[in-house]
Structure formats: C-alpha cells, structure tokens
Amino acid sequence: MSRTLHPETLAIRTQVARTAQREHAVPLYLTSSFVFDDAEQARALFADEIPGNIYSRFTNPNVDELVEKLCLLEGAETGIATATGMAAVFASLAGLLSSGDHLIASRAIFGSTHQLLTKVLPRWGITTTYVDASAPPDAWEKAVRPETKLVFIETPSNPGLELVDLAAVGGLCRSRNLVFVVDNCFSTPLLQRPIEYGADLIVHSATKYIDGQGRTMGGAVVGSAKQITDIRFFARQTGPSLSPFNGWLLSKSLETLAVRMERHVANALRVAQHFDGHADVGRVRYPFLESHPQYALARKQMSGGGGIVVLELDDLARARRVVDTLELASHTGNLGDTRTIVTHPASTTHAKLTEEERARVAITPGLIRISVGLEHVDDIIADLEQALVRSRVSASAAKGEKSVATSGRPA
C-alpha cells in the first residue's frame, strides 16, 4: 500500500497469506509439524538458509502473525512469542546472559520477576543491582559494573505505578553498550513505545491487555534482530513456545486493542479523579493524575495513563474489608480484563517480598490495585463507593465493640 497506515489499522489488517480456500478470517493451524517439498528444502530450512515452517515449537503461522503485529505496533525488527509473560521475561534474560554477568533492574517490578532476579538467576552466577525507579540518572550510572550486560525496567511499575525515565536510561545504555529491556505490559504499544527512547527489547505479558478478556495466556519479546537471534535460539532449545490456538486468539484480540485501551484509559482517569482527595482514601496513584509525583514524565513518554489505578487505604484490615465487600468488581490476581478487577498485592502478587522490600517499592499494607474495566464508569465508581462505606461502618462497629469490652471490666 502506498500510504502509511495507523497502528489500529495495522493490528486489524496484518494477516498471514490467504490459502486456496479464500478465507476472510485466518484459519487455525493446529499442527505440530509441516511437510517438506523435497529433501533439499528440508535441509535448507533446518540450516536457516530459507524461511519457512518446520515444527510448531519453532514457528507457526498463527504465532507468526501475532509477532508480526506486535512488531509493527512497537516499531520492532522481529520477535518471538512465548507461553506466558514470565516465559518472555525469562527468555529475554537467560537468552542473553551468562554466568558472571550482572544486570541492573528498576526496584519496582512484578513479584515473579523479582523472584527470578533474586532467587533463580543467582544459581547460575548472574547478579542484579536494583535502582529506584525515580532515581536520578547518576544513580543508574553508578550501578554499572565492568560485568554489567543489561538493564531491565518496568514502567509504569506493578503495582505502585512508579515511572522510569526511558530517555535517560536509554541514553545510558547506548553510551555504555548495555542491552535495554522494557516490560511494556501496563502501557501496551498504543500508549508507550520504548523503542523510540532507545530500548532494544520489549517484553509483554499478552495474558493482560493484549488478550483483554481473561481467556488465555501468552507472552512476547520483540525488538532488535541482534538480540532476538540469541533469544530465539534459547527458546527453541528450551521450549517455552506459544500454542497455535493461543497465537490465533491473541492475534484476533489485537484487532480490538485500540478500542479497548481508549475505554480503559478514559474509565481509569475518571476513577482516579473521583477518588483523589476522597475522605475514605489516603492517596490515589495514577500516572495522568496531576498529584502523581511523576506526572510530567508520564505526559512526556506516555500518550495515556493506562488502565490501572491504585488506592491507598488506612491499613491492611480496611483494605481487606473493601475487597471483601465489592459487589461488581472481581477479586482475582489478573489485570487488563474487560471486567474491573481489584487485587491486594501485599497478600497476593507481591506476598513473597519481605515487608521491607514491599515498603521500598511503595506497596503499603492498605494498597489495593484496581484494573479498571470496560463497564460503565459510574457503575465502577458506585461499587467502590459502597465498599468504602461498608468498610468504614464495619471498622467503626469493631472499634465500638472493643470499647464496650474494655469498659466492661469489673471494678
């Protein structure tokens, strides 16, 4: 086509070649292997001299279509898809690092990623230095060692919504020849394109917004062909491959990503604005809320604030009562769904962090993470309001009972 197409159009119109059956929707390629035209073609395929399918652990048309779409959206050269988001994170690190290597990571990252960096990679002699997300550029520079090979960040962070300055860290990585990896799960390529700020690799948990309906699992790593070559080799030998069915499903999901993200962002901003300064809420965190300490940075490197809002309540007991009294919102550990989801990270997704580790990444006992869904925003707000009221009444009743019990002591 002679003209440049918008991302929303690319996500819908990018498809594998139509077969002789003349289908409009891409068919499912549910096959473990592919036949060869002759012995020479088989040899050339295995030697990587020509492109083509061999075995679905390596490539599959449904999975390839998903990867191509993500590359177009992120501005990446190539990529691979994996069975889960954590498989993508692991492949991006294990495929590039060796024993004795060192990496730098933003301190505020997903709980399982933290476990990978602190419990798994050290078994193979790979060490990590954490830097606070909001630290000045010189803090990142000071963390670099002679054996440092890679920088891994998550922005906005899960769940605290802390931001890392992509341009600053990207500039450091270029000057020191470090691989720059960004987990872009919360923003999706429609709200943030880290490659434009110097990122070499983008990691996604496709289970979240890319699927968007809580139906399936998947992950992806896209970026520079130089790094993807090594990651692809690692993945082919270790087998964290995405199934053809999940590849097909996630590729179809990308066709509605732009529409869904527009509603997620609009609803989340309304929720954040409503509860900012609310009598029952200590603090609201949302990147596009002016009270967010990194609001200017968010507006610089993001085109929207995303679909996650964080409410900080008085304490653990209050947070638990709110979660338990919600009527509309779901209580689960996922996010990015059409349905609003509320999670208490301190006791679930980040429970394996120590209390000190949680405090250092702004996960307080009373923090609840809200993945704002696509329901009517007034219904979402009303559900949170009634839960806050009921939790306040419950807290007052509990204090009253305690007071009665204390005053009832015998003289």
Short mmCIF file of N, CA, C and O in Angstrom, two decimals, residues 241-306:
data_model
loop_
_atom_site.label_atom_id
_atom_site.label_comp_id
_atom_site.label_asym_id
_atom_site.label_seq_id
_atom_site.Cartn_x
_atom_site.Cartn_y
_atom_site.Cartn_z
N SER A 241 7.27 -22.28 24.06
CA SER A 241 6.56 -21.80 22.87
C SER A 241 5.07 -21.58 23.13
O SER A 241 4.45 -22.25 23.96
N LEU A 242 4.51 -20.66 22.38
CA LEU A 242 3.09 -20.37 22.44
C LEU A 242 2.34 -21.34 21.55
O LEU A 242 2.78 -21.64 20.43
N SER A 243 1.20 -21.83 22.01
CA SER A 243 0.42 -22.77 21.20
C SER A 243 -0.23 -22.05 20.02
O SER A 243 -0.53 -20.85 20.10
N PRO A 244 -0.45 -22.75 18.91
CA PRO A 244 -1.10 -22.11 17.75
C PRO A 244 -2.46 -21.51 18.09
O PRO A 244 -2.80 -20.42 17.63
N PHE A 245 -3.25 -22.22 18.92
CA PHE A 245 -4.57 -21.69 19.26
C PHE A 245 -4.46 -20.38 20.02
O PHE A 245 -5.15 -19.41 19.71
N ASN A 246 -3.55 -20.32 21.02
CA ASN A 246 -3.39 -19.08 21.77
C ASN A 246 -2.82 -17.97 20.89
O ASN A 246 -3.18 -16.80 21.05
N GLY A 247 -1.95 -18.34 19.94
CA GLY A 247 -1.44 -17.35 19.00
C GLY A 247 -2.56 -16.76 18.16
O GLY A 247 -2.63 -15.54 17.95
N TRP A 248 -3.44 -17.63 17.67
CA TRP A 248 -4.59 -17.18 16.88
C TRP A 248 -5.49 -16.26 17.70
O TRP A 248 -5.91 -15.19 17.25
N LEU A 249 -5.78 -16.68 18.95
CA LEU A 249 -6.67 -15.91 19.82
C LEU A 249 -6.09 -14.54 20.14
O LEU A 249 -6.79 -13.51 20.06
N LEU A 250 -4.81 -14.50 20.48
CA LEU A 250 -4.18 -13.23 20.83
C LEU A 250 -4.04 -12.31 19.63
O LEU A 250 -4.17 -11.08 19.75
N SER A 251 -3.81 -12.88 18.45
CA SER A 251 -3.75 -12.06 17.25
C SER A 251 -5.10 -11.42 16.96
O SER A 251 -5.18 -10.24 16.59
N LYS A 252 -6.16 -12.18 17.12
CA LYS A 252 -7.51 -11.61 16.93
C LYS A 252 -7.80 -10.55 17.98
O LYS A 252 -8.44 -9.54 17.70
N SER A 253 -7.29 -10.76 19.21
CA SER A 253 -7.51 -9.79 20.28
C SER A 253 -6.89 -8.45 19.95
O SER A 253 -7.42 -7.39 20.32
N LEU A 254 -5.74 -8.47 19.27
CA LEU A 254 -5.08 -7.21 18.92
C LEU A 254 -5.94 -6.33 18.02
O LEU A 254 -5.74 -5.11 17.97
N GLU A 255 -6.89 -6.94 17.32
CA GLU A 255 -7.75 -6.16 16.44
C GLU A 255 -8.64 -5.18 17.20
O GLU A 255 -9.09 -4.18 16.65
N THR A 256 -8.88 -5.45 18.47
CA THR A 256 -9.73 -4.56 19.28
C THR A 256 -8.94 -3.83 20.36
O THR A 256 -9.54 -3.13 21.19
N LEU A 257 -7.62 -3.99 20.37
CA LEU A 257 -6.82 -3.38 21.44
C LEU A 257 -6.99 -1.87 21.51
O LEU A 257 -7.15 -1.31 22.59
N ALA A 258 -6.97 -1.19 20.37
CA ALA A 258 -7.06 0.27 20.38
C ALA A 258 -8.39 0.74 20.96
O ALA A 258 -8.43 1.68 21.77
N VAL A 259 -9.47 0.08 20.58
CA VAL A 259 -10.79 0.46 21.09
C VAL A 259 -10.87 0.20 22.59
O VAL A 259 -11.37 1.04 23.36
N ARG A 260 -10.36 -0.95 23.01
CA ARG A 260 -10.42 -1.30 24.43
C ARG A 260 -9.57 -0.35 25.27
O ARG A 260 -9.99 0.12 26.33
N MET A 261 -8.34 -0.06 24.81
CA MET A 261 -7.47 0.81 25.60
C MET A 261 -8.03 2.22 25.73
O MET A 261 -7.86 2.87 26.78
N GLU A 262 -8.70 2.69 24.70
CA GLU A 262 -9.32 4.01 24.78
C GLU A 262 -10.33 4.06 25.93
O GLU A 262 -10.36 5.03 26.71
N ARG A 263 -11.12 2.99 26.08
CA ARG A 263 -12.12 2.95 27.15
C ARG A 263 -11.46 2.69 28.52
O ARG A 263 -11.85 3.31 29.52
N HIS A 264 -10.46 1.81 28.55
CA HIS A 264 -9.75 1.57 29.81
C HIS A 264 -9.17 2.88 30.36
O HIS A 264 -9.31 3.18 31.55
N VAL A 265 -8.52 3.63 29.49
CA VAL A 265 -7.86 4.87 29.91
C VAL A 265 -8.89 5.90 30.37
O VAL A 265 -8.71 6.55 31.41
N ALA A 266 -9.96 6.05 29.62
CA ALA A 266 -10.99 7.03 29.99
C ALA A 266 -11.63 6.68 31.32
O ALA A 266 -11.82 7.55 32.19
N ASN A 267 -11.96 5.40 31.51
CA ASN A 267 -12.57 4.97 32.77
C ASN A 267 -11.61 5.12 33.95
O ASN A 267 -12.00 5.56 35.04
N ALA A 268 -10.35 4.74 33.73
CA ALA A 268 -9.37 4.80 34.82
C ALA A 268 -9.15 6.24 35.27
O ALA A 268 -9.04 6.52 36.48
N LEU A 269 -9.06 7.15 34.31
CA LEU A 269 -8.86 8.56 34.67
C LEU A 269 -10.04 9.08 35.49
O LEU A 269 -9.85 9.78 36.49
N ARG A 270 -11.25 8.71 35.09
CA ARG A 270 -12.44 9.13 35.84
C ARG A 270 -12.43 8.57 37.26
O ARG A 270 -12.75 9.28 38.22
N VAL A 271 -12.06 7.31 37.40
CA VAL A 271 -12.00 6.68 38.72
C VAL A 271 -10.95 7.39 39.58
O VAL A 271 -11.19 7.72 40.75
N ALA A 272 -9.78 7.63 39.00
CA ALA A 272 -8.70 8.29 39.74
C ALA A 272 -9.12 9.70 40.18
O ALA A 272 -8.88 10.10 41.33
N GLN A 273 -9.73 10.45 39.28
CA GLN A 273 -10.17 11.81 39.62
C GLN A 273 -11.24 11.80 40.69
O GLN A 273 -11.26 12.66 41.59
N HIS A 274 -12.14 10.83 40.63
CA HIS A 274 -13.23 10.77 41.61
C HIS A 274 -12.70 10.54 43.02
O HIS A 274 -13.18 11.16 43.97
N PHE A 275 -11.73 9.65 43.16
CA PHE A 275 -11.27 9.28 44.49
C PHE A 275 -10.07 10.10 44.97
O PHE A 275 -9.64 9.96 46.11
N ASP A 276 -9.53 10.95 44.12
CA ASP A 276 -8.44 11.82 44.54
C ASP A 276 -8.98 12.84 45.55
O ASP A 276 -9.88 13.62 45.24
N GLY A 277 -8.46 12.81 46.77
CA GLY A 277 -8.97 13.68 47.82
C GLY A 277 -10.18 13.14 48.54
O GLY A 277 -10.77 13.83 49.40
N HIS A 278 -10.61 11.93 48.25
CA HIS A 278 -11.76 11.30 48.89
C HIS A 278 -11.49 11.08 50.37
O HIS A 278 -10.39 10.70 50.77
N ALA A 279 -12.50 11.29 51.19
CA ALA A 279 -12.34 11.19 52.65
C ALA A 279 -11.93 9.80 53.12
O ALA A 279 -11.26 9.65 54.15
N ASP A 280 -12.31 8.76 52.37
CA ASP A 280 -12.01 7.39 52.78
C ASP A 280 -10.75 6.83 52.13
O ASP A 280 -10.43 5.66 52.32
N VAL A 281 -10.07 7.65 51.34
CA VAL A 281 -8.88 7.18 50.62
C VAL A 281 -7.70 8.07 50.99
O VAL A 281 -7.77 9.30 50.87
N GLY A 282 -6.63 7.43 51.46
CA GLY A 282 -5.46 8.21 51.86
C GLY A 282 -4.76 8.83 50.67
O GLY A 282 -4.35 9.99 50.70
N ARG A 283 -4.61 8.05 49.59
CA ARG A 283 -3.88 8.54 48.43
C ARG A 283 -4.32 7.77 47.19
O ARG A 283 -4.61 6.57 47.27
N VAL A 284 -4.36 8.45 46.06
CA VAL A 284 -4.66 7.82 44.77
C VAL A 284 -3.42 7.95 43.90
O VAL A 284 -2.79 9.01 43.84
N ARG A 285 -3.07 6.86 43.22
CA ARG A 285 -1.95 6.90 42.28
C ARG A 285 -2.46 6.58 40.88
O ARG A 285 -3.12 5.57 40.66
N TYR A 286 -2.14 7.47 39.95
CA TYR A 286 -2.47 7.26 38.53
C TYR A 286 -1.56 8.18 37.74
O TYR A 286 -1.46 9.38 38.04
N PRO A 287 -0.85 7.67 36.73
CA PRO A 287 0.16 8.48 36.04
C PRO A 287 -0.33 9.80 35.47
O PRO A 287 0.42 10.78 35.46
N PHE A 288 -1.57 9.85 35.00
CA PHE A 288 -2.08 11.08 34.40
C PHE A 288 -2.90 11.92 35.38
O PHE A 288 -3.63 12.83 34.97
N LEU A 289 -2.76 11.63 36.68
CA LEU A 289 -3.35 12.46 37.72
C LEU A 289 -2.30 13.49 38.11
O LEU A 289 -1.14 13.13 38.38
N GLU A 290 -2.65 14.76 38.17
CA GLU A 290 -1.65 15.80 38.43
C GLU A 290 -0.96 15.64 39.77
O GLU A 290 0.15 16.14 39.97
N SER A 291 -1.59 14.93 40.69
CA SER A 291 -0.97 14.70 42.00
C SER A 291 0.10 13.62 41.97
O SER A 291 0.84 13.44 42.94
N HIS A 292 0.20 12.87 40.85
CA HIS A 292 1.24 11.86 40.75
C HIS A 292 2.60 12.56 40.71
O HIS A 292 2.79 13.51 39.94
N PRO A 293 3.56 12.13 41.53
CA PRO A 293 4.85 12.83 41.60
C PRO A 293 5.63 12.84 40.29
O PRO A 293 6.53 13.66 40.11
N GLN A 294 5.30 11.92 39.36
CA GLN A 294 5.99 11.88 38.07
C GLN A 294 5.03 12.21 36.92
O GLN A 294 5.19 11.73 35.80
N TYR A 295 4.07 13.05 37.21
CA TYR A 295 3.05 13.42 36.23
C TYR A 295 3.68 13.98 34.95
O TYR A 295 3.30 13.60 33.84
N ALA A 296 4.68 14.86 35.09
CA ALA A 296 5.31 15.47 33.91
C ALA A 296 6.00 14.41 33.06
O ALA A 296 5.93 14.45 31.82
N LEU A 297 6.66 13.46 33.69
CA LEU A 297 7.32 12.38 32.96
C LEU A 297 6.30 11.51 32.25
O LEU A 297 6.51 11.10 31.10
N ALA A 298 5.19 11.22 32.94
CA ALA A 298 4.14 10.42 32.33
C ALA A 298 3.61 11.07 31.06
O ALA A 298 3.45 10.41 30.03
N ARG A 299 3.38 12.38 31.11
CA ARG A 299 2.87 13.08 29.94
C ARG A 299 3.91 13.14 28.83
O ARG A 299 3.55 13.21 27.64
N LYS A 300 5.18 13.07 29.19
CA LYS A 300 6.25 13.12 28.20
C LYS A 300 6.38 11.82 27.42
O LYS A 300 6.53 11.83 26.19
N GLN A 301 6.31 10.67 28.12
CA GLN A 301 6.62 9.41 27.44
C GLN A 301 5.42 8.49 27.24
O GLN A 301 5.57 7.42 26.65
N MET A 302 4.24 8.90 27.69
CA MET A 302 3.03 8.10 27.51
C MET A 302 1.96 8.96 26.84
O MET A 302 1.87 10.16 27.08
N SER A 303 1.12 8.32 26.03
CA SER A 303 0.02 9.05 25.40
C SER A 303 -1.28 8.89 26.18
O SER A 303 -2.29 9.51 25.87
N GLY A 304 -1.26 8.06 27.22
CA GLY A 304 -2.41 7.85 28.09
C GLY A 304 -1.94 7.24 29.38
O GLY A 304 -0.87 6.62 29.44
N GLY A 305 -2.73 7.40 30.45
CA GLY A 305 -2.30 6.95 31.77
C GLY A 305 -2.46 5.48 32.05
O GLY A 305 -2.05 5.00 33.10
N GLY A 306 -3.07 4.73 31.12
CA GLY A 306 -3.25 3.30 31.34
C GLY A 306 -4.54 2.98 32.06
O GLY A 306 -5.36 3.87 32.33
#
